[in-house]
PDB file of C-alpha atoms and ligand atoms in Angstrom:
ATOM      1  CA  MET A   1     126.803  43.490  20.058  1.00  0.00           C
ATOM      2  CA  ILE A   2     130.124  45.631  19.822  1.00  0.00           C
ATOM      3  CA  ARG A   3     128.195  48.508  21.945  1.00  0.00           C
ATOM      4  CA  LYS A   4     127.229  45.795  24.313  1.00  0.00           C
ATOM      5  CA  TRP A   5     130.949  44.617  24.724  1.00  0.00           C
ATOM      6  CA  ILE A   6     132.284  48.323  25.067  1.00  0.00           C
ATOM      7  CA  ARG A   7     129.712  48.768  27.875  1.00  0.00           C
ATOM      8  CA  ASN A   8     130.641  45.572  29.157  1.00  0.00           C
ATOM      9  CA  THR A   9     134.161  46.188  29.469  1.00  0.00           C
ATOM     10  CA  ARG A  10     133.786  49.776  30.733  1.00  0.00           C
ATOM     11  CA  MET A  11     131.665  49.242  33.365  1.00  0.00           C
ATOM     12  CA  GLY A  12     133.725  46.293  34.511  1.00  0.00           C
ATOM     13  CA  TYR A  13     131.177  43.272  33.738  1.00  0.00           C
ATOM     14  CA  ILE A  14     134.408  41.422  31.483  1.00  0.00           C
ATOM     15  CA  PRO A  15     137.254  42.923  33.760  1.00  0.00           C
ATOM     16  CA  SER A  16     135.914  41.495  36.753  1.00  0.00           C
ATOM     17  CA  GLN A  17     135.119  37.766  34.904  1.00  0.00           C
ATOM     18  CA  SER A  18     138.560  38.030  34.563  1.00  0.00           C
ATOM     19  CA  GLY A  19     139.402  38.387  37.938  1.00  0.00           C
ATOM     20  CA  ILE A  20     137.407  35.488  38.873  1.00  0.00           C
ATOM     21  CA  MET A  21     139.502  33.316  37.088  1.00  0.00           C
ATOM     22  CA  ARG A  22     142.469  34.765  38.149  1.00  0.00           C
ATOM     23  CA  ARG A  23     141.894  35.164  41.743  1.00  0.00           C
ATOM     24  CA  MET A  24     140.895  31.249  41.824  1.00  0.00           C
ATOM     25  CA  LEU A  25     144.215  30.293  40.285  1.00  0.00           C
ATOM     26  CA  ARG A  26     145.939  32.249  42.663  1.00  0.00           C
ATOM     27  CA  GLU A  27     144.094  31.076  45.438  1.00  0.00           C
ATOM     28  CA  GLU A  28     144.405  27.131  44.689  1.00  0.00           C
ATOM     29  CA  GLY A  29     142.878  25.724  47.277  1.00  0.00           C
ATOM     30  CA  GLY A  30     140.876  27.939  49.070  1.00  0.00           C
ATOM     31  CA  TRP A  31     138.452  28.457  46.692  1.00  0.00           C
ATOM     32  CA  GLN A  32     138.023  24.630  46.151  1.00  0.00           C
ATOM     33  CA  SER A  33     135.828  23.952  48.768  1.00  0.00           C
ATOM     34  CA  HIS A  34     133.161  26.660  48.003  1.00  0.00           C
ATOM     35  CA  LEU A  35     133.312  25.815  44.611  1.00  0.00           C
ATOM     36  CA  LEU A  36     132.511  22.009  45.494  1.00  0.00           C
ATOM     37  CA  LYS A  37     129.946  22.925  48.151  1.00  0.00           C
ATOM     38  CA  THR A  38     127.997  24.862  45.599  1.00  0.00           C
ATOM     39  CA  SER A  39     127.928  22.464  42.862  1.00  0.00           C
ATOM     40  CA  GLU A  40     126.670  19.938  45.494  1.00  0.00           C
ATOM     41  CA  TYR A  41     124.236  21.843  46.699  1.00  0.00           C
ATOM     42  CA  ILE A  42     123.018  22.247  43.226  1.00  0.00           C
ATOM     43  CA  GLN A  43     122.992  18.740  42.421  1.00  0.00           C
ATOM     44  CA  GLN A  44     121.734  17.645  45.384  1.00  0.00           C
ATOM     45  CA  ALA A  45     118.538  19.889  44.496  1.00  0.00           C
ATOM     46  CA  VAL A  46     118.206  18.959  41.094  1.00  0.00           C
ATOM     47  CA  LYS A  47     118.214  15.360  42.142  1.00  0.00           C
ATOM     48  CA  ARG A  48     115.416  16.119  44.152  1.00  0.00           C
ATOM     49  CA  GLN A  49     113.037  18.137  41.900  1.00  0.00           C
ATOM     50  CA  ASN A  50     113.973  16.508  39.110  1.00  0.00           C
ATOM     51  CA  PRO A  51     113.401  18.989  35.810  1.00  0.00           C
ATOM     52  CA  ARG A  52     113.252  18.624  32.591  1.00  0.00           C
ATOM     53  CA  SER A  53     114.807  21.948  31.936  1.00  0.00           C
ATOM     54  CA  ILE A  54     117.064  24.382  33.941  1.00  0.00           C
ATOM     55  CA  ARG A  55     118.363  27.723  34.208  1.00  0.00           C
ATOM     56  CA  ILE A  56     121.339  28.880  35.350  1.00  0.00           C
ATOM     57  CA  LEU A  57     121.843  32.832  36.481  1.00  0.00           C
ATOM     58  CA  GLY A  58     125.460  33.698  36.848  1.00  0.00           C
ATOM     59  CA  SER A  59     126.933  31.152  34.717  1.00  0.00           C
ATOM     60  CA  GLY A  60     130.045  33.099  34.041  1.00  0.00           C
ATOM     61  CA  TRP A  61     133.196  29.750  33.813  1.00  0.00           C
ATOM     62  CA  LEU A  62     130.766  27.570  35.589  1.00  0.00           C
ATOM     63  CA  LEU A  63     133.241  26.775  38.293  1.00  0.00           C
ATOM     64  CA  ASP A  64     130.724  26.334  40.874  1.00  0.00           C
ATOM     65  CA  VAL A  65     128.096  24.468  38.715  1.00  0.00           C
ATOM     66  CA  PRO A  66     127.908  21.045  38.169  1.00  0.00           C
ATOM     67  CA  ILE A  67     127.501  21.222  34.316  1.00  0.00           C
ATOM     68  CA  LYS A  68     128.123  17.563  33.177  1.00  0.00           C
ATOM     69  CA  TYR A  69     125.634  16.293  35.781  1.00  0.00           C
ATOM     70  CA  LEU A  70     123.119  18.743  34.188  1.00  0.00           C
ATOM     71  CA  MET A  71     123.647  17.946  30.987  1.00  0.00           C
ATOM     72  CA  ASP A  72     123.108  14.347  31.467  1.00  0.00           C
ATOM     73  CA  ASN A  73     120.305  14.674  33.417  1.00  0.00           C
ATOM     74  CA  CYS A  74     118.346  17.454  31.884  1.00  0.00           C
ATOM     75  CA  GLU A  75     116.647  17.742  28.298  1.00  0.00           C
ATOM     76  CA  LYS A  76     117.750  21.429  28.278  1.00  0.00           C
ATOM     77  CA  VAL A  77     120.391  23.601  30.125  1.00  0.00           C
ATOM     78  CA  VAL A  78     120.115  27.371  29.674  1.00  0.00           C
ATOM     79  CA  LEU A  79     123.095  29.504  30.611  1.00  0.00           C
ATOM     80  CA  THR A  80     122.647  32.909  31.475  1.00  0.00           C
ATOM     81  CA  ASP A  81     125.436  35.582  32.100  1.00  0.00           C
ATOM     82  CA  ILE A  82     125.956  39.063  31.154  1.00  0.00           C
ATOM     83  CA  ALA A  83     128.622  37.971  28.762  1.00  0.00           C
ATOM     84  CA  HIS A  84     129.764  34.644  28.556  1.00  0.00           C
ATOM     85  CA  PRO A  85     133.198  33.543  28.523  1.00  0.00           C
ATOM     86  CA  ASN A  86     134.683  32.966  24.949  1.00  0.00           C
ATOM     87  CA  GLN A  87     136.272  29.778  26.148  1.00  0.00           C
ATOM     88  CA  ILE A  88     132.836  28.417  27.619  1.00  0.00           C
ATOM     89  CA  ILE A  89     130.913  28.972  24.455  1.00  0.00           C
ATOM     90  CA  ASN A  90     133.986  26.975  22.545  1.00  0.00           C
ATOM     91  CA  LYS A  91     133.672  24.348  25.065  1.00  0.00           C
ATOM     92  CA  TYR A  92     129.760  23.663  25.305  1.00  0.00           C
ATOM     93  CA  SER A  93     127.729  24.829  22.417  1.00  0.00           C
ATOM     94  CA  LYS A  94     128.510  21.822  20.388  1.00  0.00           C
ATOM     95  CA  PHE A  95     126.484  20.339  22.777  1.00  0.00           C
ATOM     96  CA  LYS A  96     122.389  20.237  21.677  1.00  0.00           C
ATOM     97  CA  ASN A  97     121.178  20.317  24.984  1.00  0.00           C
ATOM     98  CA  ILE A  98     123.019  23.487  26.082  1.00  0.00           C
ATOM     99  CA  GLU A  99     121.565  27.148  25.383  1.00  0.00           C
ATOM    100  CA  PHE A 100     123.543  30.382  25.885  1.00  0.00           C
ATOM    101  CA  GLU A 101     122.089  33.507  26.715  1.00  0.00           C
ATOM    102  CA  PRO A 102     123.285  36.533  27.201  1.00  0.00           C
ATOM    103  CA  LEU A 103     121.047  38.780  29.489  1.00  0.00           C
ATOM    104  CA  ASP A 104     121.332  41.535  31.701  1.00  0.00           C
ATOM    105  CA  ILE A 105     119.479  39.809  34.699  1.00  0.00           C
ATOM    106  CA  THR A 106     118.475  42.989  36.079  1.00  0.00           C
ATOM    107  CA  ASN A 107     116.154  43.810  32.847  1.00  0.00           C
ATOM    108  CA  GLY A 108     118.076  46.774  31.757  1.00  0.00           C
ATOM    109  CA  ILE A 109     119.419  48.670  34.823  1.00  0.00           C
ATOM    110  CA  VAL A 110     122.704  48.014  33.763  1.00  0.00           C
ATOM    111  CA  ASP A 111     122.073  49.861  30.558  1.00  0.00           C
ATOM    112  CA  HIS A 112     120.293  52.639  32.673  1.00  0.00           C
ATOM    113  CA  GLY A 113     123.218  53.195  34.967  1.00  0.00           C
ATOM    114  CA  TYR A 114     125.114  53.171  31.917  1.00  0.00           C
ATOM    115  CA  LYS A 115     123.560  56.431  30.760  1.00  0.00           C
ATOM    116  CA  GLN A 116     123.555  58.355  33.985  1.00  0.00           C
ATOM    117  CA  ARG A 117     125.698  61.315  34.138  1.00  0.00           C
ATOM    118  CA  LYS A 118     126.499  63.425  37.177  1.00  0.00           C
ATOM    119  CA  LYS A 119     124.937  66.395  36.247  1.00  0.00           C
ATOM    120  CA  SER A 120     121.631  64.951  35.792  1.00  0.00           C
ATOM    121  CA  TYR A 121     121.661  62.369  38.404  1.00  0.00           C
ATOM    122  CA  ASN A 122     118.270  61.785  40.073  1.00  0.00           C
ATOM    123  CA  HIS A 123     118.832  59.117  42.758  1.00  0.00           C
ATOM    124  CA  GLU A 124     115.171  58.688  44.046  1.00  0.00           C
ATOM    125  CA  GLN A 125     114.211  58.250  40.134  1.00  0.00           C
ATOM    126  CA  PHE A 126     117.006  55.784  39.681  1.00  0.00           C
ATOM    127  CA  ILE A 127     115.431  53.940  42.642  1.00  0.00           C
ATOM    128  CA  LYS A 128     111.957  53.783  41.590  1.00  0.00           C
ATOM    129  CA  GLU A 129     113.086  52.607  37.626  1.00  0.00           C
ATOM    130  CA  ILE A 130     114.859  49.706  39.601  1.00  0.00           C
ATOM    131  CA  GLU A 131     111.850  49.010  41.216  1.00  0.00           C
ATOM    132  CA  ASN A 132     109.266  49.305  38.684  1.00  0.00           C
ATOM    133  CA  THR A 133     111.217  47.259  36.031  1.00  0.00           C
ATOM    134  CA  HIS A 134     109.362  44.771  34.385  1.00  0.00           C
ATOM    135  CA  GLN A 135     110.263  41.437  35.655  1.00  0.00           C
ATOM    136  CA  MET A 136     111.338  38.894  33.276  1.00  0.00           C
ATOM    137  CA  GLU A 137     109.813  35.445  33.620  1.00  0.00           C
ATOM    138  CA  PHE A 138     111.531  32.315  32.771  1.00  0.00           C
ATOM    139  CA  SER A 139     109.623  29.358  31.304  1.00  0.00           C
ATOM    140  CA  GLU A 140     112.481  26.717  32.776  1.00  0.00           C
ATOM    141  CA  GLU A 141     110.906  24.233  35.100  1.00  0.00           C
ATOM    142  CA  MET A 142     113.822  25.333  37.628  1.00  0.00           C
ATOM    143  CA  ILE A 143     115.834  28.017  38.069  1.00  0.00           C
ATOM    144  CA  ILE A 144     119.267  28.645  39.892  1.00  0.00           C
ATOM    145  CA  SER A 145     121.369  31.845  40.830  1.00  0.00           C
ATOM    146  CA  VAL A 146     124.515  30.886  41.384  1.00  0.00           C
ATOM    147  CA  ASN A 147     126.730  33.385  43.787  1.00  0.00           C
ATOM    148  CA  LEU A 148     125.134  36.156  41.693  1.00  0.00           C
ATOM    149  CA  LEU A 149     123.172  38.232  44.104  1.00  0.00           C
ATOM    150  CA  SER A 150     126.119  40.324  45.696  1.00  0.00           C
ATOM    151  CA  GLN A 151     127.539  40.727  41.885  1.00  0.00           C
ATOM    152  CA  LEU A 152     124.216  42.514  40.630  1.00  0.00           C
ATOM    153  CA  SER A 153     124.703  45.227  42.768  1.00  0.00           C
ATOM    154  CA  ILE A 154     128.284  45.846  43.436  1.00  0.00           C
ATOM    155  CA  ILE A 155     130.049  45.748  39.760  1.00  0.00           C
ATOM    156  CA  LEU A 156     127.014  48.285  38.800  1.00  0.00           C
ATOM    157  CA  THR A 157     127.702  50.743  41.937  1.00  0.00           C
ATOM    158  CA  ASP A 158     131.195  50.528  41.650  1.00  0.00           C
ATOM    159  CA  TYR A 159     131.062  52.095  38.471  1.00  0.00           C
ATOM    160  CA  LEU A 160     128.491  54.717  39.389  1.00  0.00           C
ATOM    161  CA  SER A 161     130.157  55.728  42.516  1.00  0.00           C
ATOM    162  CA  LYS A 162     133.272  56.454  40.223  1.00  0.00           C
ATOM    163  CA  ASN A 163     131.280  58.174  37.491  1.00  0.00           C
ATOM    164  CA  LEU A 164     128.692  60.067  39.793  1.00  0.00           C
ATOM    165  CA  GLY A 165     130.222  60.038  43.253  1.00  0.00           C
ATOM    166  CA  LEU A 166     127.460  58.259  44.925  1.00  0.00           C
ATOM    167  CA  THR A 167     127.548  58.042  48.796  1.00  0.00           C
ATOM    168  CA  ASN A 168     127.836  55.186  50.838  1.00  0.00           C
ATOM    169  CA  SER A 169     123.893  55.491  51.729  1.00  0.00           C
ATOM    170  CA  GLN A 170     123.020  56.040  48.049  1.00  0.00           C
ATOM    171  CA  VAL A 171     124.943  52.846  47.219  1.00  0.00           C
ATOM    172  CA  ILE A 172     123.222  50.493  50.024  1.00  0.00           C
ATOM    173  CA  GLU A 173     119.747  51.744  48.395  1.00  0.00           C
ATOM    174  CA  ILE A 174     120.748  50.894  45.215  1.00  0.00           C
ATOM    175  CA  ALA A 175     121.820  47.549  46.175  1.00  0.00           C
ATOM    176  CA  LYS A 176     118.869  46.673  48.389  1.00  0.00           C
ATOM    177  CA  ALA A 177     116.311  47.736  45.554  1.00  0.00           C
ATOM    178  CA  ILE A 178     118.418  45.357  42.948  1.00  0.00           C
ATOM    179  CA  GLN A 179     118.250  42.566  45.587  1.00  0.00           C
ATOM    180  CA  ASN A 180     114.870  42.492  46.211  1.00  0.00           C
ATOM    181  CA  ARG A 181     114.708  42.737  42.528  1.00  0.00           C
ATOM    182  CA  HIS A 182     116.443  39.548  41.983  1.00  0.00           C
ATOM    183  CA  ILE A 183     114.665  37.597  45.123  1.00  0.00           C
ATOM    184  CA  ASP A 184     111.111  38.580  43.349  1.00  0.00           C
ATOM    185  CA  LEU A 185     112.621  37.640  40.282  1.00  0.00           C
ATOM    186  CA  LEU A 186     113.126  33.883  41.278  1.00  0.00           C
ATOM    187  CA  PRO A 187     109.733  31.407  41.065  1.00  0.00           C
ATOM    188  CA  LYS A 188     108.727  29.973  44.291  1.00  0.00           C
ATOM    189  CA  GLY A 189     108.772  26.175  44.689  1.00  0.00           C
ATOM    190  CA  LYS A 190     111.360  26.101  41.724  1.00  0.00           C
ATOM    191  CA  SER A 191     114.380  28.154  42.331  1.00  0.00           C
ATOM    192  CA  VAL A 192     117.995  27.880  44.433  1.00  0.00           C
ATOM    193  CA  LEU A 193     119.575  30.598  45.513  1.00  0.00           C
ATOM    194  CA  ILE A 194     123.411  30.151  46.538  1.00  0.00           C
ATOM    195  CA  ALA A 195     125.061  33.743  47.633  1.00  0.00           C
ATOM    196  CA  ASP A 196     127.535  35.394  49.567  1.00  0.00           C
ATOM    197  CA  TYR A 197     126.000  37.972  52.143  1.00  0.00           C
ATOM    198  CA  GLU A 198     128.843  39.236  54.184  1.00  0.00           C
ATOM    199  CA  GLU A 199     132.695  40.057  53.696  1.00  0.00           C
ATOM    200  CA  GLU A 200     135.109  39.021  56.936  1.00  0.00           C
ATOM    201  CA  TYR A 201     138.196  40.523  57.409  1.00  0.00           C
ATOM    202  CA  PHE A 202     141.012  39.514  58.959  1.00  0.00           C
ATOM    203  CA  ASN A 203     144.505  40.508  59.682  1.00  0.00           C
ATOM    204  CA  GLU A 204     147.794  38.765  59.120  1.00  0.00           C
ATOM    205  CA  ASP A 205     147.538  36.937  62.154  1.00  0.00           C
ATOM    206  CA  ASP A 206     143.767  35.353  61.031  1.00  0.00           C
ATOM    207  CA  ARG A 207     142.070  37.549  63.869  1.00  0.00           C
ATOM    208  CA  LEU A 208     138.966  38.894  63.042  1.00  0.00           C
ATOM    209  CA  ILE A 209     138.981  43.015  62.516  1.00  0.00           C
ATOM    210  CA  GLY A 210     136.008  43.623  60.443  1.00  0.00           C
ATOM    211  CA  SER A 211     133.549  42.539  58.357  1.00  0.00           C
ATOM    212  CA  LYS A 212     130.435  44.615  55.479  1.00  0.00           C
ATOM    213  CA  PRO A 213     127.470  43.034  54.629  1.00  0.00           C
ATOM    214  CA  SER A 214     127.145  42.077  50.837  1.00  0.00           C
ATOM    215  CA  VAL A 215     123.584  41.676  50.786  1.00  0.00           C
ATOM    216  CA  TYR A 216     121.620  44.381  52.539  1.00  0.00           C
ATOM    217  CA  ILE A 217     117.880  42.695  52.312  1.00  0.00           C
ATOM    218  CA  PRO A 218     116.914  39.459  54.753  1.00  0.00           C
ATOM    219  CA  PHE A 219     118.466  36.851  52.945  1.00  0.00           C
ATOM    220  CA  PRO A 220     115.353  34.730  52.020  1.00  0.00           C
ATOM    221  CA  LYS A 221     114.498  31.981  54.832  1.00  0.00           C
ATOM    222  CA  GLY A 222     113.730  29.105  52.097  1.00  0.00           C
ATOM    223  CA  GLU A 223     114.154  25.667  53.030  1.00  0.00           C
ATOM    224  CA  GLU A 224     117.518  23.190  53.175  1.00  0.00           C
ATOM    225  CA  ARG A 225     119.603  26.350  54.058  1.00  0.00           C
ATOM    226  CA  ARG A 226     123.063  25.633  54.167  1.00  0.00           C
ATOM    227  CA  GLU A 227     126.169  27.819  55.156  1.00  0.00           C
ATOM    228  CA  TRP A 228     129.568  27.668  54.749  1.00  0.00           C
ATOM    229  CA  ARG A 229     132.747  30.266  54.689  1.00  0.00           C
ATOM    230  CA  TRP A 230     134.112  30.953  50.997  1.00  0.00           C
ATOM    231  CA  SER A 231     138.196  31.520  51.772  1.00  0.00           C
ATOM    232  CA  PHE A 232     137.714  34.681  48.659  1.00  0.00           C
ATOM    233  CA  ASP A 233     141.290  36.523  49.011  1.00  0.00           C
ATOM    234  CA  SER A 234     143.976  35.236  51.309  1.00  0.00           C
ATOM    235  CA  LYS A 235     146.968  37.375  49.557  1.00  0.00           C
ATOM    236  CA  MET A 236     145.598  40.676  50.746  1.00  0.00           C
ATOM    237  CA  MET A 237     144.855  42.114  47.213  1.00  0.00           C
ATOM    238  CA  TYR A 238     141.029  42.204  47.066  1.00  0.00           C
ATOM    239  CA  ARG A 239     140.901  44.949  50.264  1.00  0.00           C
ATOM    240  CA  GLU A 240     144.247  45.780  51.156  1.00  0.00           C
ATOM    241  CA  ASP A 241     145.716  44.826  53.973  1.00  0.00           C
ATOM    242  CA  CYS A 242     143.515  42.076  55.166  1.00  0.00           C
ATOM    243  CA  LYS A 243     142.406  38.528  54.254  1.00  0.00           C
ATOM    244  CA  THR A 244     138.547  38.429  52.589  1.00  0.00           C
ATOM    245  CA  ILE A 245     136.193  35.403  53.947  1.00  0.00           C
ATOM    246  CA  LEU A 246     132.676  35.618  52.282  1.00  0.00           C
ATOM    247  CA  ARG A 247     129.878  34.282  54.354  1.00  0.00           C
ATOM    248  CA  VAL A 248     127.787  32.298  51.813  1.00  0.00           C
ATOM    249  CA  ALA A 249     124.380  30.315  52.299  1.00  0.00           C
ATOM    250  CA  ALA A 250     121.963  28.420  49.758  1.00  0.00           C
ATOM    251  CA  VAL A 251     118.261  28.079  50.293  1.00  0.00           C
ATOM    252  CA  ARG A 252     115.624  26.174  48.085  1.00  0.00           C
ATOM    253  CA  LEU A 253     112.813  28.994  47.533  1.00  0.00           C
TER     254      LEU A 253
HETATM  255  C1  SAM B   1     130.630  35.446  40.794  1.00  0.00           C
HETATM  256  S1  SAM B   1     130.127  35.157  39.758  1.00  0.00           S
HETATM  257  C2  SAM B   1     129.168  33.687  40.011  1.00  0.00           C
HETATM  258  C3  SAM B   1     130.527  32.736  39.463  1.00  0.00           C
HETATM  259  C4  SAM B   1     130.101  31.670  38.154  1.00  0.00           C
HETATM  260  N1  SAM B   1     128.961  30.885  38.011  1.00  0.00           N
HETATM  261  C5  SAM B   1     131.501  31.140  37.607  1.00  0.00           C
HETATM  262  O1  SAM B   1     131.815  29.743  37.875  1.00  0.00           O
HETATM  263  O2  SAM B   1     132.067  31.643  37.141  1.00  0.00           O
HETATM  264  C6  SAM B   1     129.052  36.119  39.015  1.00  0.00           C
HETATM  265  C7  SAM B   1     128.454  35.859  37.547  1.00  0.00           C
HETATM  266  O3  SAM B   1     127.434  37.015  37.346  1.00  0.00           O
HETATM  267  C8  SAM B   1     127.622  37.570  36.084  1.00  0.00           C
HETATM  268  N2  SAM B   1     126.763  38.952  36.029  1.00  0.00           N
HETATM  269  C9  SAM B   1     126.836  40.054  37.035  1.00  0.00           C
HETATM  270  N3  SAM B   1     126.423  40.894  36.944  1.00  0.00           N
HETATM  271  C10 SAM B   1     125.327  40.337  36.094  1.00  0.00           C
HETATM  272  C11 SAM B   1     124.016  41.060  35.165  1.00  0.00           C
HETATM  273  N4  SAM B   1     123.725  41.975  35.677  1.00  0.00           N
HETATM  274  N5  SAM B   1     123.011  40.234  34.624  1.00  0.00           N
HETATM  275  C12 SAM B   1     123.852  38.846  34.118  1.00  0.00           C
HETATM  276  N6  SAM B   1     124.836  38.152  34.779  1.00  0.00           N
HETATM  277  C13 SAM B   1     125.726  38.803  35.753  1.00  0.00           C
HETATM  278  C14 SAM B   1     128.781  38.068  35.925  1.00  0.00           C
HETATM  279  O4  SAM B   1     129.233  38.221  34.967  1.00  0.00           O
HETATM  280  C15 SAM B   1     129.546  36.626  36.810  1.00  0.00           C
HETATM  281  O5  SAM B   1     129.781  35.906  35.586  1.00  0.00           O
END
């Protein structure tokens, strides 16, 4: 338990979760429309499918999850995250139909990455490990991956880059392998995927000056695709000297 907490802190999972809350408060209105659109998309999909049990992947602070609606309409709601914020555990653990499952959704790749050392790192082998990881299976009637896909690889590759000195193409290869595995994990016919897939950079005059993918695999076509922009950072703190807007897509798989 303590080892995992130390790992999650050192690798940046816990600091990045606190960072989400700080940025959301700093950005005020800029995040609201994204959070609302995500929540509404989930609520519509649940209304249509009417599952008895549901699992949220990347639940975090539940900022983008219509938790009250899910609690009122599902017999069981399983919240899944590598680390649940204490405030969320304190607030929701008294409800009988809410379960918390602290879980690395890559099924062990985080721990594997934590153990890598610069001297012995073998990139091809690391990619194979990701590709061959045993795939988890979820028993719930509906699975929602919420603003998680890009995060699954970014936090890990930032950590590995700092410690192992990865090249840019190695970072992209790891991201592709992790993102592919995540899409495979989502059972077809009963999943929702909501994820940012591109970062757009704007200067002070709001002129587009560049962009970079955050998802390196083709975004699944799915059904009922919706798209919007998430005004992620207007204070020029995520990337220095530019504002960042994320392009987000939502689909039913
Ligand atoms: C951008 S947040 C999604 C927003 C979140 N629903 C909220 O309201 O805070 C991504 C979430 O994914 C979680 N996460 C990142 N990597 C993970 C992993 N390997 N396994 C499980 N959860 C992970 C983070 O801890 C974070 O809570």
